[in-house]
Tab-separated table of C-alpha atoms in Angstrom:
chain	number	residue	atom	x	y	z
A	44	UNK	CA	-121.674	-19.925	-55.389
A	45	UNK	CA	-118.836	-22.184	-55.487
A	46	UNK	CA	-115.340	-20.899	-56.368
A	47	UNK	CA	-112.398	-23.215	-57.987
A	48	UNK	CA	-109.477	-23.052	-60.094
A	49	UNK	CA	-109.654	-26.313	-62.097
A	50	UNK	CA	-106.742	-25.338	-64.829
A	51	UNK	CA	-103.885	-23.122	-65.089
A	52	UNK	CA	-102.360	-21.541	-68.583
A	53	UNK	CA	-98.935	-20.447	-69.434
A	54	UNK	CA	-99.844	-17.298	-71.143
A	55	UNK	CA	-97.319	-14.662	-72.507
A	56	UNK	CA	-96.821	-11.110	-70.911
A	57	UNK	CA	-96.350	-7.518	-72.620
A	58	UNK	CA	-92.419	-7.818	-72.715
A	59	UNK	CA	-92.497	-11.378	-74.302
A	60	UNK	CA	-92.268	-13.536	-70.891
A	61	UNK	CA	-94.107	-16.079	-70.008
A	62	UNK	CA	-96.389	-16.596	-66.412
A	63	UNK	CA	-98.474	-18.433	-65.263
A	64	UNK	CA	-102.241	-17.269	-65.418
A	65	UNK	CA	-104.696	-19.427	-62.627
A	66	UNK	CA	-108.345	-19.442	-64.140
A	67	UNK	CA	-111.012	-18.913	-61.627
A	68	UNK	CA	-114.768	-20.987	-61.986
A	69	UNK	CA	-117.718	-19.845	-60.358
A	70	UNK	CA	-120.543	-22.507	-60.872
A	71	UNK	CA	-118.305	-24.234	-63.277
A	72	UNK	CA	-117.784	-21.177	-65.407
A	73	UNK	CA	-114.491	-18.973	-66.150
A	74	UNK	CA	-115.364	-16.198	-64.727
A	75	UNK	CA	-111.382	-14.678	-64.628
A	76	UNK	CA	-107.745	-15.266	-65.185
A	77	UNK	CA	-105.774	-13.880	-62.706
A	78	UNK	CA	-101.476	-14.004	-61.988
A	79	UNK	CA	-99.967	-14.992	-58.641
A	80	UNK	CA	-98.805	-11.842	-58.010
A	81	UNK	CA	-102.572	-10.380	-58.334
A	82	UNK	CA	-103.542	-12.689	-55.640
A	83	UNK	CA	-101.102	-11.878	-53.215
A	84	UNK	CA	-102.667	-8.124	-53.606
A	85	UNK	CA	-105.286	-9.029	-52.382
A	86	UNK	CA	-104.130	-11.309	-49.871
A	87	UNK	CA	-101.822	-8.064	-48.412
A	88	UNK	CA	-104.773	-5.833	-48.906
A	89	UNK	CA	-107.274	-7.813	-47.168
A	90	UNK	CA	-104.752	-8.754	-44.391
A	91	UNK	CA	-104.134	-5.012	-43.716
A	92	UNK	CA	-107.758	-4.716	-43.544
A	93	UNK	CA	-109.160	-7.105	-41.581
A	94	UNK	CA	-105.931	-8.835	-39.700
A	95	UNK	CA	-103.867	-11.345	-39.820
A	96	UNK	CA	-105.644	-13.714	-37.784
A	97	UNK	CA	-108.407	-13.078	-39.705
A	98	UNK	CA	-107.119	-14.018	-43.256
A	99	UNK	CA	-106.925	-17.859	-44.299
A	100	UNK	CA	-103.302	-19.588	-45.233
A	101	UNK	CA	-101.967	-18.122	-48.206
A	102	UNK	CA	-99.452	-20.074	-50.127
A	103	UNK	CA	-95.860	-18.387	-49.730
A	104	UNK	CA	-93.594	-16.962	-52.886
A	105	UNK	CA	-90.549	-19.369	-54.491
A	106	UNK	CA	-87.827	-17.646	-55.300
A	107	UNK	CA	-87.027	-20.187	-58.362
A	108	UNK	CA	-89.769	-21.013	-61.130
A	109	UNK	CA	-91.696	-23.434	-60.655
A	110	UNK	CA	-91.786	-26.863	-61.607
A	111	UNK	CA	-95.155	-28.509	-63.198
A	112	UNK	CA	-95.393	-30.102	-59.484
A	113	UNK	CA	-95.020	-27.199	-57.796
A	114	UNK	CA	-97.422	-24.768	-60.256
A	115	UNK	CA	-100.506	-27.836	-59.089
A	116	UNK	CA	-100.241	-27.873	-55.368
A	117	UNK	CA	-99.848	-23.378	-55.576
A	118	UNK	CA	-103.247	-24.140	-57.531
A	119	UNK	CA	-104.669	-26.397	-55.646
A	120	UNK	CA	-103.520	-24.222	-52.413
A	121	UNK	CA	-105.223	-21.247	-54.403
A	122	UNK	CA	-108.546	-22.582	-54.673
A	123	UNK	CA	-108.837	-23.377	-51.603
A	124	UNK	CA	-108.463	-19.574	-50.220
A	125	UNK	CA	-110.423	-18.123	-52.472
A	126	UNK	CA	-113.046	-20.961	-51.240
A	127	UNK	CA	-111.990	-20.051	-47.511
A	128	UNK	CA	-112.000	-15.734	-48.403
A	129	UNK	CA	-115.473	-16.111	-50.194
A	130	UNK	CA	-116.927	-18.907	-47.447
A	131	UNK	CA	-115.810	-15.818	-44.590
A	132	UNK	CA	-119.056	-13.981	-43.695
A	133	UNK	CA	-117.229	-11.125	-43.387
A	134	UNK	CA	-114.664	-11.106	-46.024
A	135	UNK	CA	-116.971	-13.082	-48.468
A	136	UNK	CA	-119.160	-10.193	-48.214
A	137	UNK	CA	-116.349	-7.574	-48.469
A	138	UNK	CA	-116.340	-4.891	-51.181
A	139	UNK	CA	-112.568	-5.353	-51.517
A	140	UNK	CA	-112.802	-8.954	-52.407
A	141	UNK	CA	-115.834	-7.999	-54.506
A	142	UNK	CA	-114.882	-5.429	-56.260
A	143	UNK	CA	-111.050	-7.483	-57.059
A	144	UNK	CA	-113.482	-10.166	-58.473
A	145	UNK	CA	-115.189	-7.674	-61.028
A	146	UNK	CA	-112.170	-6.410	-62.193
A	147	UNK	CA	-110.449	-9.555	-62.930
A	148	UNK	CA	-113.498	-10.172	-65.019
A	149	UNK	CA	-113.617	-7.247	-66.774
A	150	UNK	CA	-109.937	-7.571	-67.621
A	151	UNK	CA	-110.138	-11.234	-68.781
A	152	UNK	CA	-112.782	-10.142	-71.105
A	153	UNK	CA	-111.446	-7.949	-72.403
A	154	UNK	CA	-114.195	-5.376	-72.448
A	155	UNK	CA	-113.490	-1.356	-71.964
A	156	UNK	CA	-115.392	0.441	-69.553
A	157	UNK	CA	-117.680	2.133	-71.799
A	158	UNK	CA	-122.133	3.087	-72.179
A	159	UNK	CA	-123.924	0.674	-73.828
A	160	UNK	CA	-127.398	-0.793	-73.483
A	161	UNK	CA	-128.771	-4.187	-71.993
A	162	UNK	CA	-131.974	-5.825	-72.092
A	163	UNK	CA	-133.410	-7.172	-69.199
A	164	UNK	CA	-136.545	-9.743	-69.641
A	165	UNK	CA	-139.644	-9.625	-67.449
A	166	UNK	CA	-141.727	-12.973	-66.886
A	167	UNK	CA	-144.190	-12.170	-69.209
A	168	UNK	CA	-141.020	-12.062	-72.279
A	169	UNK	CA	-141.237	-8.070	-72.070
A	170	UNK	CA	-137.518	-6.546	-72.371
A	171	UNK	CA	-136.711	-3.369	-70.605
A	172	UNK	CA	-133.390	-1.640	-72.235
A	173	UNK	CA	-131.422	-0.105	-69.964
A	174	UNK	CA	-128.334	2.070	-70.603
A	175	UNK	CA	-125.309	1.255	-68.280
A	176	UNK	CA	-121.864	1.032	-68.437
A	177	UNK	CA	-119.958	-2.167	-69.362
A	178	UNK	CA	-118.303	-1.661	-65.506
A	179	UNK	CA	-121.639	-1.644	-63.847
A	180	UNK	CA	-122.367	-4.391	-61.207
A	181	UNK	CA	-125.170	-6.200	-60.572
A	182	UNK	CA	-126.754	-3.105	-58.045
A	183	UNK	CA	-126.106	-1.032	-60.542
A	184	UNK	CA	-128.220	-2.569	-62.623
A	185	UNK	CA	-131.128	-3.504	-60.886
A	186	UNK	CA	-131.309	0.138	-59.895
A	187	UNK	CA	-131.305	1.277	-63.597
A	188	UNK	CA	-134.028	-1.201	-64.416
A	189	UNK	CA	-136.305	-0.073	-61.481
A	190	UNK	CA	-135.510	3.285	-62.614
A	191	UNK	CA	-136.883	2.325	-65.872
A	192	UNK	CA	-139.929	0.933	-64.781
A	193	UNK	CA	-140.155	3.198	-61.601
A	194	UNK	CA	-140.492	0.791	-59.083
A	195	UNK	CA	-139.860	2.608	-56.061
A	196	UNK	CA	-136.247	2.581	-54.146
A	197	UNK	CA	-137.912	1.295	-51.295
A	198	UNK	CA	-139.467	-2.292	-52.997
A	199	UNK	CA	-136.130	-2.514	-55.105
A	200	UNK	CA	-134.727	-5.174	-52.966
A	201	UNK	CA	-137.364	-7.108	-53.413
A	202	UNK	CA	-136.470	-8.326	-56.942
A	203	UNK	CA	-133.430	-9.569	-57.824
A	204	UNK	CA	-131.732	-10.481	-61.518
A	205	UNK	CA	-130.981	-13.834	-62.101
A	206	UNK	CA	-129.175	-15.407	-65.424
A	207	UNK	CA	-131.230	-17.974	-67.087
A	208	UNK	CA	-131.165	-20.122	-70.175
A	209	UNK	CA	-133.618	-19.807	-72.687
A	210	UNK	CA	-134.485	-23.752	-74.669
A	211	UNK	CA	-136.000	-24.350	-77.512
A	212	UNK	CA	-138.923	-24.921	-75.959
A	213	UNK	CA	-139.430	-21.782	-74.474
A	214	UNK	CA	-138.271	-23.716	-71.398
A	215	UNK	CA	-136.500	-21.644	-68.558
A	216	UNK	CA	-133.253	-23.229	-66.775
A	217	UNK	CA	-132.082	-21.016	-63.883
A	218	UNK	CA	-128.389	-21.047	-64.124
A	219	UNK	CA	-127.944	-18.773	-61.309
A	220	UNK	CA	-128.775	-15.399	-58.973
A	221	UNK	CA	-126.155	-12.288	-60.327
A	222	UNK	CA	-123.913	-11.658	-57.147
A	223	UNK	CA	-122.219	-8.170	-56.264
A	224	UNK	CA	-119.350	-9.535	-56.867
A	225	UNK	CA	-119.971	-9.498	-61.117
A	226	UNK	CA	-120.145	-7.215	-64.140
A	227	UNK	CA	-124.280	-8.487	-65.480
A	228	UNK	CA	-122.950	-7.471	-69.006
A	229	UNK	CA	-119.979	-8.650	-69.312
A	230	UNK	CA	-121.533	-11.695	-67.694
A	231	UNK	CA	-124.000	-12.082	-70.341
A	232	UNK	CA	-121.709	-11.001	-72.990
A	233	UNK	CA	-119.159	-13.726	-72.363
A	234	UNK	CA	-121.095	-16.215	-72.832
A	235	UNK	CA	-121.829	-15.499	-76.182
A	236	UNK	CA	-125.371	-17.110	-76.657
A	237	UNK	CA	-128.990	-16.086	-77.717
A	238	UNK	CA	-130.157	-18.333	-75.536
A	239	UNK	CA	-128.803	-16.948	-72.077
A	240	UNK	CA	-130.699	-14.146	-70.964
A	241	UNK	CA	-131.147	-11.708	-67.782
A	242	UNK	CA	-134.331	-11.577	-66.284
A	243	UNK	CA	-136.271	-9.771	-63.598
A	244	UNK	CA	-137.946	-11.795	-60.530
A	245	UNK	CA	-138.581	-11.595	-57.162
A	246	UNK	CA	-136.649	-12.712	-54.742
A	247	UNK	CA	-138.365	-13.629	-51.173
A	248	UNK	CA	-140.162	-16.610	-50.748
A	249	UNK	CA	-142.919	-15.687	-48.228
A	250	UNK	CA	-145.836	-14.975	-49.850
A	251	UNK	CA	-146.815	-12.455	-47.136
A	252	UNK	CA	-144.559	-9.997	-48.469
A	253	UNK	CA	-146.445	-9.891	-51.695
A	254	UNK	CA	-148.881	-7.336	-49.992
A	255	UNK	CA	-145.847	-5.059	-49.489
A	256	UNK	CA	-145.255	-4.845	-53.513
A	257	UNK	CA	-148.763	-5.048	-54.598
A	258	UNK	CA	-149.705	-1.735	-53.286
A	259	UNK	CA	-147.802	-0.123	-55.922
A	260	UNK	CA	-148.851	-0.267	-59.390
A	261	UNK	CA	-145.140	-1.706	-61.294
A	262	UNK	CA	-144.818	-3.695	-58.059
A	263	UNK	CA	-147.985	-4.857	-58.541
A	264	UNK	CA	-147.491	-5.594	-62.449
A	265	UNK	CA	-144.425	-7.419	-61.436
A	266	UNK	CA	-145.541	-9.984	-59.528
A	267	UNK	CA	-148.947	-10.763	-61.995
A	268	UNK	CA	-146.945	-11.044	-64.579
A	269	UNK	CA	-144.547	-13.643	-62.807
A	270	UNK	CA	-147.690	-15.476	-61.415
A	271	UNK	CA	-149.087	-15.760	-65.333
A	272	UNK	CA	-145.604	-17.146	-66.338
A	273	UNK	CA	-145.618	-19.608	-63.899
A	274	UNK	CA	-148.914	-20.345	-64.728
A	275	UNK	CA	-148.305	-21.065	-68.679
A	276	UNK	CA	-145.045	-23.091	-68.002
A	277	UNK	CA	-147.092	-25.554	-65.797
A	278	UNK	CA	-144.864	-23.965	-62.625
A	279	UNK	CA	-148.229	-23.915	-60.461
A	280	UNK	CA	-150.537	-26.173	-60.465
A	281	UNK	CA	-154.157	-25.006	-61.672
A	282	UNK	CA	-157.307	-27.694	-62.475
A	283	UNK	CA	-160.104	-26.689	-64.958
A	284	UNK	CA	-162.227	-24.339	-62.720
A	285	UNK	CA	-159.254	-22.641	-61.375
A	286	UNK	CA	-158.099	-22.178	-64.765
A	287	UNK	CA	-162.146	-20.861	-65.542
A	288	UNK	CA	-161.460	-18.111	-62.419
A	289	UNK	CA	-158.191	-17.505	-63.270
A	290	UNK	CA	-159.206	-16.293	-67.158
A	291	UNK	CA	-162.480	-14.516	-65.566
A	292	UNK	CA	-160.365	-12.424	-63.213
A	293	UNK	CA	-157.475	-11.713	-65.942
A	294	UNK	CA	-159.969	-10.512	-68.543
A	295	UNK	CA	-161.642	-8.222	-66.063
A	296	UNK	CA	-158.477	-6.546	-65.317
A	297	UNK	CA	-158.380	-7.951	-61.388
A	298	UNK	CA	-154.907	-8.215	-60.773
A	299	UNK	CA	-154.770	-8.302	-57.157
A	300	UNK	CA	-157.221	-10.884	-57.215
A	301	UNK	CA	-155.393	-13.074	-59.571
A	302	UNK	CA	-152.731	-13.318	-57.329
A	303	UNK	CA	-154.779	-14.074	-54.225
A	304	UNK	CA	-156.566	-16.541	-56.287
A	305	UNK	CA	-152.815	-17.863	-57.642
A	306	UNK	CA	-151.720	-18.111	-53.694
A	307	UNK	CA	-154.118	-20.879	-53.038
A	308	UNK	CA	-151.971	-22.661	-55.560
A	309	UNK	CA	-149.979	-25.501	-55.734
A	310	UNK	CA	-146.341	-24.191	-56.196
A	311	UNK	CA	-147.060	-21.019	-55.922
A	312	UNK	CA	-143.910	-18.776	-55.869
A	313	UNK	CA	-141.787	-22.087	-56.551
A	314	UNK	CA	-138.634	-22.613	-58.714
A	315	UNK	CA	-138.410	-25.400	-60.922
A	316	UNK	CA	-134.961	-27.019	-61.750
A	317	UNK	CA	-134.502	-29.394	-64.484
A	318	UNK	CA	-135.107	-33.348	-64.083
A	319	UNK	CA	-132.039	-34.561	-62.791
A	320	UNK	CA	-131.147	-37.496	-60.690
A	321	UNK	CA	-131.514	-38.813	-57.050
A	322	UNK	CA	-130.514	-41.715	-54.656
A	323	UNK	CA	-134.012	-41.338	-52.795
A	324	UNK	CA	-135.833	-43.440	-52.186
A	325	UNK	CA	-133.501	-45.323	-54.378
A	326	UNK	CA	-130.304	-44.734	-56.475
A	327	UNK	CA	-130.156	-43.727	-59.579
A	328	UNK	CA	-133.864	-42.161	-59.976
A	329	UNK	CA	-134.860	-39.608	-62.163
A	330	UNK	CA	-136.235	-36.755	-60.328
A	331	UNK	CA	-138.003	-33.091	-60.984
A	332	UNK	CA	-137.226	-30.602	-57.949
A	333	UNK	CA	-138.653	-27.102	-56.919
A	334	UNK	CA	-137.831	-24.770	-54.390
A	335	UNK	CA	-140.536	-23.076	-52.156
A	336	UNK	CA	-142.188	-22.773	-49.109
A	337	UNK	CA	-139.254	-23.300	-47.028
A	338	UNK	CA	-139.404	-27.068	-48.822
A	339	UNK	CA	-137.728	-28.516	-51.726
A	340	UNK	CA	-140.092	-30.768	-53.760
A	341	UNK	CA	-139.158	-33.990	-54.774
A	342	UNK	CA	-141.382	-35.267	-58.081
A	343	UNK	CA	-139.726	-38.890	-58.290
A	344	UNK	CA	-139.801	-41.488	-61.148
A	345	UNK	CA	-138.798	-44.705	-59.530
A	346	UNK	CA	-137.336	-47.855	-61.331
A	347	UNK	CA	-140.590	-49.566	-61.492
A	348	UNK	CA	-142.443	-46.754	-63.508
A	349	UNK	CA	-144.147	-45.670	-60.692
A	350	UNK	CA	-144.257	-41.104	-59.368
A	351	UNK	CA	-143.936	-40.386	-56.024
A	352	UNK	CA	-143.863	-37.022	-54.517
A	353	UNK	CA	-143.267	-35.262	-51.310
A	354	UNK	CA	-141.322	-32.885	-49.955
A	355	UNK	CA	-138.040	-32.041	-47.683
A	356	UNK	CA	-138.841	-28.803	-45.413
A	357	UNK	CA	-135.541	-26.814	-44.578
A	358	UNK	CA	-136.682	-26.970	-40.901
A	359	UNK	CA	-135.953	-30.545	-41.335
A	360	UNK	CA	-132.621	-30.556	-42.396
A	361	UNK	CA	-129.536	-30.464	-39.635
A	362	UNK	CA	-127.028	-29.355	-42.844
A	363	UNK	CA	-126.145	-29.645	-46.754
A	364	UNK	CA	-123.451	-29.206	-49.060
A	365	UNK	CA	-122.686	-28.902	-52.399
A	366	UNK	CA	-119.459	-31.188	-54.207
A	367	UNK	CA	-118.361	-31.350	-57.206
A	368	UNK	CA	-115.882	-32.856	-59.288
A	369	UNK	CA	-114.393	-32.710	-62.872
A	370	UNK	CA	-115.669	-35.366	-64.519
A	371	UNK	CA	-113.403	-36.633	-68.345
A	372	UNK	CA	-116.207	-36.983	-71.277
A	373	UNK	CA	-113.934	-37.381	-73.957
A	374	UNK	CA	-114.044	-41.217	-73.898
A	375	UNK	CA	-115.295	-41.905	-70.484
A	376	UNK	CA	-111.752	-43.030	-69.061
A	377	UNK	CA	-110.290	-41.897	-66.058
A	378	UNK	CA	-107.881	-39.704	-67.695
A	379	UNK	CA	-106.942	-36.469	-65.478
A	380	UNK	CA	-109.095	-33.735	-67.247
A	381	UNK	CA	-105.488	-31.895	-68.042
A	382	UNK	CA	-105.973	-34.515	-70.648
A	383	UNK	CA	-108.955	-34.719	-71.756
A	384	UNK	CA	-112.420	-32.586	-71.707
A	385	UNK	CA	-113.874	-32.209	-68.626
A	386	UNK	CA	-117.218	-31.555	-67.841
A	387	UNK	CA	-117.907	-30.460	-64.051
A	388	UNK	CA	-120.263	-33.069	-61.933
A	389	UNK	CA	-121.963	-30.831	-59.326
A	390	UNK	CA	-124.104	-32.820	-56.144
A	391	UNK	CA	-127.011	-31.738	-53.399
A	392	UNK	CA	-126.404	-33.530	-50.622
A	393	UNK	CA	-128.648	-32.538	-47.150
A	394	UNK	CA	-129.161	-34.433	-43.949
A	395	UNK	CA	-132.559	-35.273	-42.791
A	396	UNK	CA	-134.647	-36.246	-40.526
A	397	UNK	CA	-136.954	-39.008	-41.663
A	398	UNK	CA	-138.597	-39.938	-38.210
A	399	UNK	CA	-137.734	-39.859	-34.857
A	400	UNK	CA	-134.185	-40.539	-34.070
A	401	UNK	CA	-133.161	-40.837	-37.450
A	402	UNK	CA	-131.102	-38.828	-39.815
A	403	UNK	CA	-130.394	-39.833	-43.571
A	404	UNK	CA	-128.772	-38.482	-46.536
A	405	UNK	CA	-129.937	-37.700	-49.494
A	406	UNK	CA	-127.735	-36.632	-52.861
A	407	UNK	CA	-129.173	-34.765	-55.807
A	408	UNK	CA	-127.149	-35.270	-58.595
A	409	UNK	CA	-127.450	-31.707	-61.029
A	410	UNK	CA	-125.919	-28.708	-62.488
A	411	UNK	CA	-128.130	-26.433	-60.921
A	412	UNK	CA	-127.086	-27.765	-57.243
A	413	UNK	CA	-125.708	-24.415	-56.401
A	414	UNK	CA	-128.952	-22.586	-57.180
A	415	UNK	CA	-130.755	-25.037	-55.317
A	416	UNK	CA	-128.118	-24.345	-52.030
A	417	UNK	CA	-128.969	-20.803	-52.608
A	418	UNK	CA	-131.860	-21.033	-51.984
A	419	UNK	CA	-132.201	-23.083	-49.014
A	420	UNK	CA	-129.733	-20.623	-48.122
A	421	UNK	CA	-132.749	-17.473	-48.676
A	422	UNK	CA	-135.178	-19.357	-47.341
A	423	UNK	CA	-133.280	-20.018	-44.232
A	424	UNK	CA	-132.613	-16.325	-43.943
A	425	UNK	CA	-135.930	-15.442	-43.891
A	426	UNK	CA	-137.125	-17.845	-41.528
A	427	UNK	CA	-134.328	-15.821	-39.547
A	428	UNK	CA	-135.632	-12.979	-39.595
A	429	UNK	CA	-138.867	-13.789	-39.463
A	430	UNK	CA	-138.317	-15.456	-35.603
A	431	UNK	CA	-136.674	-12.478	-34.259
A	432	UNK	CA	-139.607	-10.657	-35.295
A	433	UNK	CA	-137.726	-8.498	-37.592
A	434	UNK	CA	-138.770	-7.201	-41.269
A	435	UNK	CA	-137.652	-8.460	-44.186
A	436	UNK	CA	-135.969	-5.238	-44.915
A	437	UNK	CA	-133.535	-6.759	-43.017
A	438	UNK	CA	-132.360	-8.892	-45.530
A	439	UNK	CA	-132.879	-6.429	-48.638
A	440	UNK	CA	-129.608	-5.553	-49.757
A	441	UNK	CA	-128.137	-1.858	-48.810
A	442	UNK	CA	-128.324	0.758	-51.178
A	443	UNK	CA	-125.798	3.193	-52.562
A	444	UNK	CA	-126.126	6.937	-53.378
A	445	UNK	CA	-123.495	6.497	-56.203
A	446	UNK	CA	-124.546	8.520	-59.531
A	447	UNK	CA	-125.640	6.454	-62.751
A	448	UNK	CA	-126.884	7.510	-65.327
A	449	UNK	CA	-130.451	7.426	-66.024
A	450	UNK	CA	-132.658	8.129	-69.142
A	451	UNK	CA	-135.943	10.126	-67.474
A	452	UNK	CA	-138.590	7.917	-69.031
A	453	UNK	CA	-140.512	5.370	-67.324
A	454	UNK	CA	-140.928	2.102	-69.585
A	455	UNK	CA	-144.313	1.116	-68.391
A	456	UNK	CA	-144.914	-3.019	-67.493
A	457	UNK	CA	-146.969	-4.722	-69.999
A	458	UNK	CA	-150.168	-7.425	-68.814
A	459	UNK	CA	-149.586	-10.560	-70.495
A	460	UNK	CA	-152.290	-11.764	-72.753
A	461	UNK	CA	-154.909	-13.826	-71.777
A	462	UNK	CA	-153.905	-18.167	-70.301
A	463	UNK	CA	-153.601	-20.630	-72.483
A	464	UNK	CA	-155.706	-23.762	-71.686
A	465	UNK	CA	-153.118	-25.072	-68.541
A	466	UNK	CA	-151.302	-28.776	-69.931
A	467	UNK	CA	-151.449	-31.259	-67.851
A	468	UNK	CA	-118.040	-40.062	-46.874
A	469	UNK	CA	-119.196	-36.795	-45.727
A	470	UNK	CA	-116.329	-34.333	-45.590
A	471	UNK	CA	-116.131	-30.610	-44.993
A	472	UNK	CA	-120.203	-30.042	-43.738
A	473	UNK	CA	-122.579	-27.094	-44.019
A	474	UNK	CA	-124.116	-26.980	-40.362
A	475	UNK	CA	-127.682	-25.594	-39.879
A	476	UNK	CA	-127.413	-24.854	-35.934
A	477	UNK	CA	-130.335	-24.726	-33.545
A	478	UNK	CA	-131.377	-21.194	-34.212
A	479	UNK	CA	-130.814	-21.980	-38.243
A	480	UNK	CA	-128.150	-19.459	-37.993
A	481	UNK	CA	-125.390	-20.128	-40.423
A	482	UNK	CA	-125.273	-21.968	-43.554
A	483	UNK	CA	-122.280	-21.740	-45.662
A	484	UNK	CA	-121.494	-23.045	-49.619
A	485	UNK	CA	-118.367	-25.603	-49.426
A	486	UNK	CA	-116.849	-26.019	-52.674
A	487	UNK	CA	-115.474	-30.229	-51.996
A	488	UNK	CA	-112.810	-31.243	-54.665
A	489	UNK	CA	-114.363	-34.746	-55.102
A	490	UNK	CA	-117.818	-36.316	-53.538
A	491	UNK	CA	-118.836	-39.595	-51.703
A	492	UNK	CA	-122.529	-41.170	-52.720
A	493	UNK	CA	-124.111	-41.549	-49.561
A	494	UNK	CA	-125.544	-44.369	-48.744
A	495	UNK	CA	-128.349	-45.879	-50.595
A	496	UNK	CA	-132.254	-45.097	-48.700
A	497	UNK	CA	-134.559	-47.586	-48.554
A	498	UNK	CA	-138.683	-46.825	-47.608
A	499	UNK	CA	-140.763	-44.146	-48.748
A	500	UNK	CA	-140.988	-42.172	-46.330
A	501	UNK	CA	-140.455	-38.151	-47.473
A	502	UNK	CA	-141.470	-36.258	-44.393
A	503	UNK	CA	-140.309	-36.428	-40.655
A	504	UNK	CA	-142.205	-37.444	-38.150
A	505	UNK	CA	-140.500	-34.531	-35.433
A	506	UNK	CA	-138.597	-31.636	-35.584
A	507	UNK	CA	-134.802	-31.069	-34.198
A	508	UNK	CA	-135.167	-29.036	-31.194
A	509	UNK	CA	-135.529	-25.374	-31.032
A	510	UNK	CA	-136.328	-25.221	-35.039
A	511	UNK	CA	-139.639	-26.714	-35.290
A	512	UNK	CA	-141.675	-25.031	-37.609
A	513	UNK	CA	-143.675	-23.933	-34.736
A	514	UNK	CA	-140.863	-21.980	-33.835
A	515	UNK	CA	-140.505	-20.006	-36.869
């Protein structure tokens, strides 16, 4: 997740006085407004709990009213502080930090705590309506959905909730995986648009874990519905003969066999992103990126209209980073964003081992850059578990025993309809150690373009020592 504080506001307090509010954005979208005193209180709590040597530097108090220049300086300092806390493995995952953000989100949107109903979509378009509180966090909502579907507790961690945007043509854009620091009801309500939905989808990459899910009736139905949906959307490629086999299995109700055949198809289990721009193999190329099977797959349209496809394995990425910048869009000038309407430009850049002793940077300019980075991180996490001989269950979220109101009735997962015919200057860097042990997201206020990359080879011929595919 990319945290930023791109702007401040002067707001009125309860007693008529004014104060400066700092707008915290996550992935370029407003999450909450907070005062300096609130962040100072959070800082003091974190320092008391974890010690002064762990907590990043916090901008000092000022005796007198801040000048505009001092407000801007404090904004930059608070932004760096929030990014540093979030990137710290201990502090960023702490309940203290996450609960602060949840409370601030709810207060900013002025949504009181009360019982509400929330629709969660399944891959086949079916909606599961759950009774929750507006203050329920992501884990609580996931629990409610699992209870409604009668999904066993031990399988809940194999699934996650994703925020998606549905286009008028039915296409899906994955915005982000819902996080522990947000309230799903508040997040979806604050967008004030019916094109956004929350979708339940599997959250792992290795298809070997499908067998765990398919051993359960509900898990099987969820995985089956997702596979059918991905095929219908063209995310999974099938030829006519494969389509005929799949349709036959579907007509027979052979869901496991359907999934097993699906596992053999190209792009099974991948997430497909919206068209975007890359500088590989040439600058300014249009590309469709898909994430899955421990790789980023590129389908590139070259300037000469030629199409080229290739993959970048996560085990051959030395490091990656996400950068963001505020880009004026009002009149195309270079006016600062404080005086012109701006949008956030996001880039994912990774350094890749093209061949022995040849590393090159590849850059993707996409509003889904952070989602791509999260996909890479989760692939690394799974590979590390596999390398250590452990189980994916080590990655599953720690489940709390807190109670939440649940309806007694369960809702069955419906089978999808029969398949339709198939449609044909790098500053701070995120380093990937030889053990794939630590990759963190760093947001940088400005980004530099990678050097032009020539050549057509999408695959390196060598892997880094210690992180070759055979070691994993």
